[in-house]
CSV table of C-alpha atoms and ligand atoms in Angstrom, one decimal:
chain,number,residue,atom,x,y,z
A,15,UNK,CA,-22.1,-15.1,-22.5
A,16,UNK,CA,-20.3,-11.8,-21.7
A,17,UNK,CA,-23.7,-10.1,-20.7
A,18,UNK,CA,-24.5,-13.1,-18.5
A,19,UNK,CA,-21.1,-12.7,-16.9
A,20,UNK,CA,-21.7,-9.0,-16.2
A,21,UNK,CA,-25.2,-9.7,-14.8
A,22,UNK,CA,-23.7,-12.2,-12.4
A,23,UNK,CA,-21.6,-9.5,-10.9
A,24,UNK,CA,-23.5,-8.0,-8.0
A,25,UNK,CA,-22.4,-5.9,-5.1
A,26,UNK,CA,-25.0,-7.5,-2.9
A,27,UNK,CA,-23.7,-11.0,-3.6
A,28,UNK,CA,-20.1,-10.9,-2.6
A,29,UNK,CA,-17.8,-13.9,-2.3
A,30,UNK,CA,-15.7,-14.5,0.8
A,31,UNK,CA,-12.4,-12.7,0.8
A,32,UNK,CA,-9.2,-14.8,1.1
A,33,UNK,CA,-6.7,-13.7,3.8
A,34,UNK,CA,-3.0,-14.7,4.2
A,35,UNK,CA,-0.8,-14.3,7.2
A,36,UNK,CA,2.8,-13.2,6.8
A,37,UNK,CA,5.7,-12.0,9.0
A,38,UNK,CA,9.0,-12.8,10.7
A,39,UNK,CA,9.5,-16.1,12.4
A,40,UNK,CA,8.2,-16.4,16.0
A,41,UNK,CA,6.1,-13.3,15.8
A,42,UNK,CA,3.0,-15.4,16.5
A,43,UNK,CA,1.5,-16.2,13.1
A,44,UNK,CA,0.6,-19.8,14.0
A,45,UNK,CA,-0.6,-18.9,17.4
A,46,UNK,CA,-2.9,-16.1,16.0
A,47,UNK,CA,-4.4,-18.6,13.6
A,48,UNK,CA,-5.0,-21.1,16.4
A,49,UNK,CA,-6.6,-18.4,18.5
A,50,UNK,CA,-9.0,-17.2,15.8
A,51,UNK,CA,-10.0,-20.7,15.0
A,52,UNK,CA,-10.8,-21.4,18.6
A,53,UNK,CA,-14.5,-21.2,19.3
A,54,UNK,CA,-15.7,-19.1,22.2
A,55,UNK,CA,-17.3,-21.6,24.5
A,56,UNK,CA,-18.6,-19.2,27.1
A,57,UNK,CA,-20.6,-17.2,24.6
A,58,UNK,CA,-22.1,-20.2,22.9
A,59,UNK,CA,-20.7,-21.8,19.8
A,60,UNK,CA,-19.2,-19.7,17.0
A,61,UNK,CA,-20.8,-22.2,14.8
A,62,UNK,CA,-19.7,-23.4,11.4
A,63,UNK,CA,-16.0,-22.7,11.5
A,64,UNK,CA,-14.5,-25.5,9.4
A,65,UNK,CA,-10.9,-26.3,9.0
A,66,UNK,CA,-10.6,-27.1,5.3
A,67,UNK,CA,-7.9,-28.2,3.0
A,68,UNK,CA,-5.0,-25.8,3.8
A,69,UNK,CA,-7.5,-23.1,4.9
A,70,UNK,CA,-10.0,-22.2,7.6
A,71,UNK,CA,-13.4,-21.0,6.6
A,72,UNK,CA,-15.2,-18.5,9.0
A,73,UNK,CA,-18.9,-18.1,8.0
A,74,UNK,CA,-20.3,-14.7,8.8
A,75,UNK,CA,-22.1,-16.0,11.9
A,76,UNK,CA,-18.8,-17.0,13.4
A,77,UNK,CA,-17.4,-13.6,12.5
A,78,UNK,CA,-20.3,-11.9,14.2
A,79,UNK,CA,-19.8,-13.9,17.4
A,80,UNK,CA,-16.1,-13.1,17.4
A,81,UNK,CA,-16.6,-9.4,16.9
A,82,UNK,CA,-19.6,-9.1,19.2
A,83,UNK,CA,-17.7,-7.1,21.8
A,84,UNK,CA,-17.2,-4.3,19.2
A,85,UNK,CA,-20.8,-4.3,18.0
A,86,UNK,CA,-22.7,-3.9,21.2
A,87,UNK,CA,-25.2,-1.5,19.6
A,88,UNK,CA,-25.6,-3.9,16.6
A,89,UNK,CA,-24.9,-1.2,14.0
A,90,UNK,CA,-22.1,-3.0,12.2
A,91,UNK,CA,-22.9,-4.2,8.7
A,92,UNK,CA,-21.7,-7.6,7.6
A,93,UNK,CA,-21.8,-7.9,3.8
A,94,UNK,CA,-19.3,-10.6,3.2
A,95,UNK,CA,-20.6,-14.2,3.5
A,96,UNK,CA,-17.5,-15.3,5.4
A,97,UNK,CA,-13.7,-15.2,5.4
A,98,UNK,CA,-11.2,-17.8,4.2
A,99,UNK,CA,-7.9,-17.8,6.0
A,100,UNK,CA,-5.0,-19.7,4.4
A,101,UNK,CA,-3.5,-21.9,7.1
A,102,UNK,CA,0.1,-22.0,6.0
A,103,UNK,CA,1.7,-18.8,7.2
A,104,UNK,CA,4.9,-17.5,5.7
A,105,UNK,CA,6.4,-16.4,2.4
A,106,UNK,CA,6.3,-19.6,0.5
A,107,UNK,CA,2.6,-20.0,0.6
A,108,UNK,CA,2.1,-16.4,-0.2
A,109,UNK,CA,4.5,-16.4,-3.2
A,110,UNK,CA,3.3,-19.6,-4.7
A,111,UNK,CA,-0.4,-19.0,-4.2
A,112,UNK,CA,-1.5,-17.2,-7.3
A,113,UNK,CA,-4.4,-17.0,-9.6
A,114,UNK,CA,-4.1,-15.3,-13.0
A,115,UNK,CA,-0.6,-14.0,-12.1
A,116,UNK,CA,-1.9,-12.0,-9.2
A,117,UNK,CA,-1.9,-13.1,-5.6
A,118,UNK,CA,-4.5,-15.5,-4.4
A,119,UNK,CA,-4.7,-13.4,-1.2
A,120,UNK,CA,-7.2,-10.5,-1.3
A,121,UNK,CA,-5.9,-9.2,2.0
A,122,UNK,CA,-3.0,-10.0,4.3
A,123,UNK,CA,-2.1,-9.7,7.9
A,124,UNK,CA,1.5,-8.8,8.5
A,125,UNK,CA,2.4,-9.9,12.0
A,126,UNK,CA,5.0,-7.8,13.9
A,127,UNK,CA,6.1,-8.6,17.5
A,128,UNK,CA,5.6,-5.4,19.4
A,129,UNK,CA,8.6,-6.3,21.6
A,130,UNK,CA,10.9,-6.6,18.5
A,131,UNK,CA,9.6,-4.2,16.0
A,132,UNK,CA,10.4,-4.7,12.3
A,133,UNK,CA,12.7,-7.7,11.6
A,134,UNK,CA,14.4,-8.9,8.4
A,135,UNK,CA,11.6,-11.1,7.3
A,136,UNK,CA,9.1,-8.3,8.0
A,137,UNK,CA,10.9,-6.2,5.4
A,138,UNK,CA,10.9,-9.1,3.0
A,139,UNK,CA,7.1,-9.6,3.5
A,140,UNK,CA,6.6,-5.9,3.0
A,141,UNK,CA,8.4,-6.1,-0.4
A,142,UNK,CA,6.2,-9.1,-1.4
A,143,UNK,CA,3.0,-7.2,-0.4
A,144,UNK,CA,4.1,-4.2,-2.4
A,145,UNK,CA,5.1,-6.2,-5.5
A,146,UNK,CA,1.7,-7.9,-5.5
A,147,UNK,CA,-0.2,-4.7,-4.5
A,148,UNK,CA,-1.9,-6.8,-1.8
A,149,UNK,CA,-3.7,-4.6,0.8
A,150,UNK,CA,-2.7,-5.5,4.3
A,151,UNK,CA,-3.0,-4.7,8.0
A,152,UNK,CA,-0.4,-5.1,10.6
A,153,UNK,CA,-1.1,-7.1,13.8
A,154,UNK,CA,1.1,-5.7,16.5
A,155,UNK,CA,1.2,-8.9,18.4
A,156,UNK,CA,2.3,-10.0,21.9
A,157,UNK,CA,0.9,-6.9,23.7
A,158,UNK,CA,0.5,-9.2,26.8
A,159,UNK,CA,4.3,-9.4,27.1
A,160,UNK,CA,4.6,-5.7,28.1
A,161,UNK,CA,5.7,-5.6,31.7
A,162,UNK,CA,2.6,-5.5,34.0
A,163,UNK,CA,0.0,-6.1,31.3
A,164,UNK,CA,-3.3,-7.2,32.9
A,165,UNK,CA,-5.2,-9.6,30.7
A,166,UNK,CA,-8.9,-9.3,29.9
A,167,UNK,CA,-9.4,-12.4,27.6
A,168,UNK,CA,-10.8,-11.8,24.1
A,169,UNK,CA,-11.5,-8.2,24.9
A,170,UNK,CA,-11.8,-5.2,22.6
A,171,UNK,CA,-8.3,-3.7,22.6
A,172,UNK,CA,-9.1,-0.2,23.5
A,173,UNK,CA,-11.1,-1.3,26.5
A,174,UNK,CA,-8.2,-3.4,27.7
A,175,UNK,CA,-5.7,-0.6,27.2
A,176,UNK,CA,-7.9,1.8,29.2
A,177,UNK,CA,-7.8,-0.7,32.1
A,178,UNK,CA,-4.0,-0.9,32.2
A,179,UNK,CA,-1.7,1.1,34.6
A,180,UNK,CA,-0.3,4.3,33.4
A,181,UNK,CA,3.2,2.7,33.1
A,182,UNK,CA,1.8,0.0,30.8
A,183,UNK,CA,0.0,2.6,28.7
A,184,UNK,CA,3.2,4.6,28.4
A,185,UNK,CA,5.2,1.5,27.3
A,186,UNK,CA,2.5,0.8,24.7
A,187,UNK,CA,2.7,4.3,23.4
A,188,UNK,CA,6.5,4.2,23.2
A,189,UNK,CA,6.6,0.9,21.4
A,190,UNK,CA,3.9,1.9,19.0
A,191,UNK,CA,5.7,5.1,18.2
A,192,UNK,CA,8.9,3.2,17.5
A,193,UNK,CA,7.1,0.9,15.2
A,194,UNK,CA,5.5,3.8,13.3
A,195,UNK,CA,9.0,5.3,12.9
A,196,UNK,CA,10.3,2.0,11.5
A,197,UNK,CA,7.5,1.9,9.0
A,198,UNK,CA,8.1,5.5,8.1
A,199,UNK,CA,11.7,4.5,7.2
A,200,UNK,CA,10.2,2.0,4.8
A,201,UNK,CA,8.1,4.8,3.3
A,202,UNK,CA,4.9,3.7,4.9
A,203,UNK,CA,2.4,5.7,6.9
A,204,UNK,CA,1.4,3.5,9.8
A,205,UNK,CA,-1.3,4.5,12.3
A,206,UNK,CA,-3.2,2.8,15.0
A,207,UNK,CA,-6.3,1.5,13.2
A,208,UNK,CA,-8.8,3.5,15.3
A,209,UNK,CA,-6.9,6.7,14.3
A,210,UNK,CA,-6.8,5.8,10.6
A,211,UNK,CA,-8.9,8.2,8.6
A,212,UNK,CA,-7.8,6.9,5.2
A,213,UNK,CA,-7.5,3.2,4.5
A,214,UNK,CA,-6.1,4.1,1.1
A,215,UNK,CA,-3.2,6.2,2.4
A,216,UNK,CA,-2.3,4.6,5.8
A,217,UNK,CA,-1.5,1.2,7.0
A,218,UNK,CA,-3.5,0.2,10.0
A,219,UNK,CA,-1.9,-1.2,13.1
A,220,UNK,CA,-4.0,-3.5,15.3
A,221,UNK,CA,-2.5,-4.5,18.6
A,222,UNK,CA,-3.2,-8.1,19.5
A,223,UNK,CA,-2.3,-11.0,21.8
A,224,UNK,CA,-2.6,-14.5,20.4
A,225,UNK,CA,-2.4,-15.7,24.0
A,226,UNK,CA,-5.1,-13.7,25.7
A,227,UNK,CA,-7.1,-13.0,22.6
A,228,UNK,CA,-7.2,-9.3,23.2
A,229,UNK,CA,-7.4,-7.3,20.0
A,230,UNK,CA,-8.5,-10.3,18.0
A,231,UNK,CA,-12.1,-8.9,17.7
A,232,UNK,CA,-10.5,-5.7,16.4
A,233,UNK,CA,-8.4,-7.5,13.9
A,234,UNK,CA,-11.3,-9.5,12.5
A,235,UNK,CA,-13.6,-6.4,12.4
A,236,UNK,CA,-10.9,-4.5,10.5
A,237,UNK,CA,-10.6,-7.3,7.9
A,238,UNK,CA,-14.4,-7.3,7.5
A,239,UNK,CA,-14.5,-3.5,7.1
A,240,UNK,CA,-11.5,-3.2,4.8
A,241,UNK,CA,-12.7,-5.9,2.5
A,242,UNK,CA,-16.3,-4.9,2.2
A,243,UNK,CA,-15.7,-1.1,2.0
A,244,UNK,CA,-12.7,-1.1,-0.3
A,245,UNK,CA,-12.7,-4.3,-2.2
A,246,UNK,CA,-16.3,-5.1,-3.2
A,247,UNK,CA,-15.4,-4.9,-6.9
A,248,UNK,CA,-12.9,-7.7,-6.5
A,249,UNK,CA,-15.2,-9.7,-4.4
A,250,UNK,CA,-18.1,-10.0,-6.8
A,251,UNK,CA,-18.7,-13.5,-8.2
A,252,UNK,CA,-17.2,-14.2,-11.6
A,253,UNK,CA,-19.0,-16.5,-13.9
A,254,UNK,CA,-15.6,-18.1,-14.6
A,255,UNK,CA,-13.9,-20.3,-12.1
A,256,UNK,CA,-10.7,-19.3,-10.3
A,257,UNK,CA,-9.0,-22.2,-8.6
A,258,UNK,CA,-5.5,-22.8,-7.4
A,259,UNK,CA,-4.0,-26.2,-6.7
A,260,UNK,CA,-2.3,-26.3,-3.2
A,261,UNK,CA,-1.2,-29.8,-3.1
A,262,UNK,CA,-1.4,-33.2,-4.9
A,263,UNK,CA,-1.7,-36.1,-2.4
A,264,UNK,CA,-2.2,-39.8,-2.5
A,265,UNK,CA,-4.7,-40.8,0.3
A,266,UNK,CA,-5.2,-44.5,1.1
A,267,UNK,CA,-8.7,-45.6,0.0
A,268,UNK,CA,-9.3,-42.4,-2.0
A,269,UNK,CA,-6.4,-42.5,-4.5
A,270,UNK,CA,-4.9,-39.3,-5.8
A,271,UNK,CA,-6.6,-36.2,-4.7
A,272,UNK,CA,-5.8,-32.5,-5.2
A,273,UNK,CA,-6.4,-29.8,-2.6
A,274,UNK,CA,-7.5,-26.6,-4.2
A,275,UNK,CA,-8.6,-23.2,-3.1
A,276,UNK,CA,-11.6,-22.1,-5.0
A,277,UNK,CA,-11.0,-18.4,-5.1
A,278,UNK,CA,-13.9,-17.4,-7.3
A,279,UNK,CA,-16.9,-18.8,-9.1
A,280,UNK,CA,-18.9,-21.9,-8.4
A,281,UNK,CA,-17.7,-25.5,-8.9
A,282,UNK,CA,-20.2,-28.2,-9.7
A,283,UNK,CA,-20.0,-31.9,-9.4
A,284,UNK,CA,-19.7,-33.4,-12.8
A,285,UNK,CA,-17.9,-30.4,-14.2
A,286,UNK,CA,-15.2,-31.5,-16.6
A,287,UNK,CA,-11.9,-29.9,-15.6
A,288,UNK,CA,-8.6,-29.8,-17.5
A,289,UNK,CA,-6.3,-31.5,-17.4
A,290,UNK,CA,-8.6,-33.6,-15.4
A,291,UNK,CA,-12.0,-35.2,-16.0
A,292,UNK,CA,-15.2,-35.9,-14.1
A,293,UNK,CA,-15.1,-34.2,-10.9
A,294,UNK,CA,-16.2,-35.3,-7.5
A,295,UNK,CA,-16.1,-32.6,-4.9
A,296,UNK,CA,-15.2,-33.1,-1.2
A,297,UNK,CA,-15.0,-30.1,1.0
A,298,UNK,CA,-13.7,-30.9,4.5
A,299,UNK,CA,-14.7,-34.5,3.6
A,300,UNK,CA,-18.4,-33.5,3.4
A,301,UNK,CA,-19.8,-34.3,0.0
A,302,UNK,CA,-21.1,-31.3,-2.0
A,303,UNK,CA,-22.7,-31.2,-5.4
A,304,UNK,CA,-21.7,-27.6,-5.7
A,305,UNK,CA,-19.4,-25.2,-3.9
A,306,UNK,CA,-19.1,-21.4,-4.0
A,307,UNK,CA,-16.0,-19.3,-3.5
A,308,UNK,CA,-14.0,-18.9,-1.4
A,309,UNK,CA,-13.3,-22.3,0.0
A,310,UNK,CA,-10.7,-24.9,0.3
A,311,UNK,CA,-11.7,-28.1,-1.4
A,312,UNK,CA,-10.4,-31.6,-2.0
A,313,UNK,CA,-11.0,-33.0,-5.4
A,314,UNK,CA,-11.2,-36.6,-6.4
A,315,UNK,CA,-10.9,-37.4,-10.1
A,316,UNK,CA,-9.0,-39.8,-12.4
A,317,UNK,CA,-5.6,-38.7,-13.7
A,318,UNK,CA,-5.0,-36.3,-10.8
A,319,UNK,CA,-1.4,-37.5,-10.7
A,320,UNK,CA,-0.8,-35.0,-13.5
A,321,UNK,CA,-2.0,-32.0,-11.5
A,322,UNK,CA,0.8,-29.8,-10.2
A,323,UNK,CA,0.7,-27.8,-7.0
A,324,UNK,CA,0.4,-24.1,-7.8
A,325,UNK,CA,-1.3,-24.6,-11.2
A,326,UNK,CA,-4.7,-23.4,-12.2
A,327,UNK,CA,-7.8,-25.5,-12.6
A,328,UNK,CA,-10.3,-24.9,-15.4
A,329,UNK,CA,-13.7,-26.0,-16.1
A,330,UNK,CA,-14.5,-27.0,-19.7
A,331,UNK,CA,-17.7,-25.3,-20.8
A,332,UNK,CA,-19.9,-26.4,-23.6
A,333,UNK,CA,-18.4,-23.9,-26.0
A,334,UNK,CA,-14.8,-24.4,-24.9
A,335,UNK,CA,-12.1,-25.9,-26.9
A,336,UNK,CA,-10.3,-28.3,-24.6
A,337,UNK,CA,-7.1,-28.1,-26.5
A,338,UNK,CA,-7.0,-24.4,-26.2
A,339,UNK,CA,-7.5,-24.6,-22.4
A,340,UNK,CA,-4.7,-27.2,-22.3
A,341,UNK,CA,-2.4,-24.7,-24.0
A,342,UNK,CA,-3.3,-22.1,-21.4
A,343,UNK,CA,-2.7,-24.5,-18.6
A,344,UNK,CA,0.6,-25.5,-20.1
A,345,UNK,CA,1.8,-21.9,-20.3
A,346,UNK,CA,0.7,-21.5,-16.6
A,347,UNK,CA,2.7,-24.5,-15.7
A,348,UNK,CA,5.8,-23.2,-17.5
A,349,UNK,CA,5.5,-19.9,-15.6
A,350,UNK,CA,5.1,-21.8,-12.4
A,351,UNK,CA,8.0,-24.1,-13.0
A,352,UNK,CA,10.2,-21.1,-13.7
A,353,UNK,CA,9.0,-19.5,-10.5
A,354,UNK,CA,9.9,-22.6,-8.6
A,355,UNK,CA,13.3,-22.9,-10.2
A,356,UNK,CA,14.1,-19.4,-9.1
A,357,UNK,CA,13.1,-19.9,-5.5
B,7,LIG,P1,5.3,-18.0,14.1
B,7,LIG,O1,6.7,-18.6,13.8
B,7,LIG,O2,5.2,-16.6,13.6
B,7,LIG,O3,4.2,-18.9,13.6
B,7,LIG,O4,5.2,-17.9,15.7
B,7,LIG,P2,4.4,-18.9,16.7
B,7,LIG,O5,2.9,-18.7,16.6
B,7,LIG,O6,4.9,-20.3,16.6
B,7,LIG,O7,4.8,-18.2,18.1
B,7,LIG,C1,6.2,-18.2,18.5
B,7,LIG,C2,6.2,-18.2,20.0
B,7,LIG,O8,5.6,-17.0,20.5
B,7,LIG,C3,5.4,-19.3,20.6
B,7,LIG,O9,6.1,-19.7,21.8
B,7,LIG,C4,4.1,-18.7,21.0
B,7,LIG,O10,3.5,-19.3,22.1
B,7,LIG,C5,4.5,-17.3,21.4
B,7,LIG,N1,3.5,-16.3,21.1
B,7,LIG,C6,2.8,-16.1,20.0
B,7,LIG,N2,1.9,-15.1,20.1
B,7,LIG,C7,2.1,-14.6,21.4
B,7,LIG,C8,1.4,-13.6,22.1
B,7,LIG,O11,0.6,-12.8,21.6
B,7,LIG,N3,1.8,-13.4,23.4
B,7,LIG,C9,2.8,-14.1,24.0
B,7,LIG,N4,3.2,-13.9,25.2
B,7,LIG,N5,3.5,-15.1,23.3
B,7,LIG,C10,3.1,-15.4,22.0
């Protein structure tokens, strides 16, 4: 079984990375999410973006459309099948979303308002990211609020910056320098992403506007490059399932359902899961007989009332001892309840 598991790991068959958004209140986390979800009507549909259970899935074709302004010569490689973005911005979702004790999020976007710099909850987010060792980029948002900014919707950031007046360019440089200094005070080397020569050593700043869409192609491209260049080991499929329960809900006509993020592995209809049985899979209310990570899925099964948000989901294999798995789940739950008690 171990050999099979190793054989299943393949750098050419990566799963979709999971991305979370964090930052101080009002920096534009929700607005950024709305903007990246929006399909670009003028350039034809960025097909296949689906808002799932607590998450939005961007298949690679949608990512290609959204980053097209940065790939005019077509030389960019896209190795990930898509990107799953968790829809609930903020700390709570980030702290509670865990799999095997580590964060569910493979990569995070820390949003900073370029007009305000680092704020109290930015520092709190930084602590969380460091504790979890989660790689992250910084969206330096609200660039359109700089006095005199001329908007070029959905543009590549550097092209937009080049078209601004000298005064706007100077304001941008000043504000960016201040932010870099503030990060330095936190012991972090921050640099504009296009000047970043080492992803390992420096944090990338990507200027964005959630209103005009400028810099958003840059932000998505950066997520693509960072995940596929630096994280391919963590993005290989596991033969085991990694699933996290987001929410337990009662829906009229369906009964009790659980919303889960499938962060790794493949979930099949009919899989027996503990502490649940007989699985039916619904993803965005489309019926699937099998789903591959990473996705948000809604699961219908008997006895779901007993599922607890934040807990792990396990599939019972032919050789597995269901009691042993139950023990593991119970110890997970104890850890989880302790974590909830503390927060
Ligand atoms: P959150 O609390 O971080 O989720 O922030 P929101 O997304 O709710 O945004 C807070 C406010 O800032 C709202 O009024 C947004 O319309 C506004 N906002 C967000 N992003 C931008 C931006 O890039 N430019 C401008 N001008 N306003 C923005």
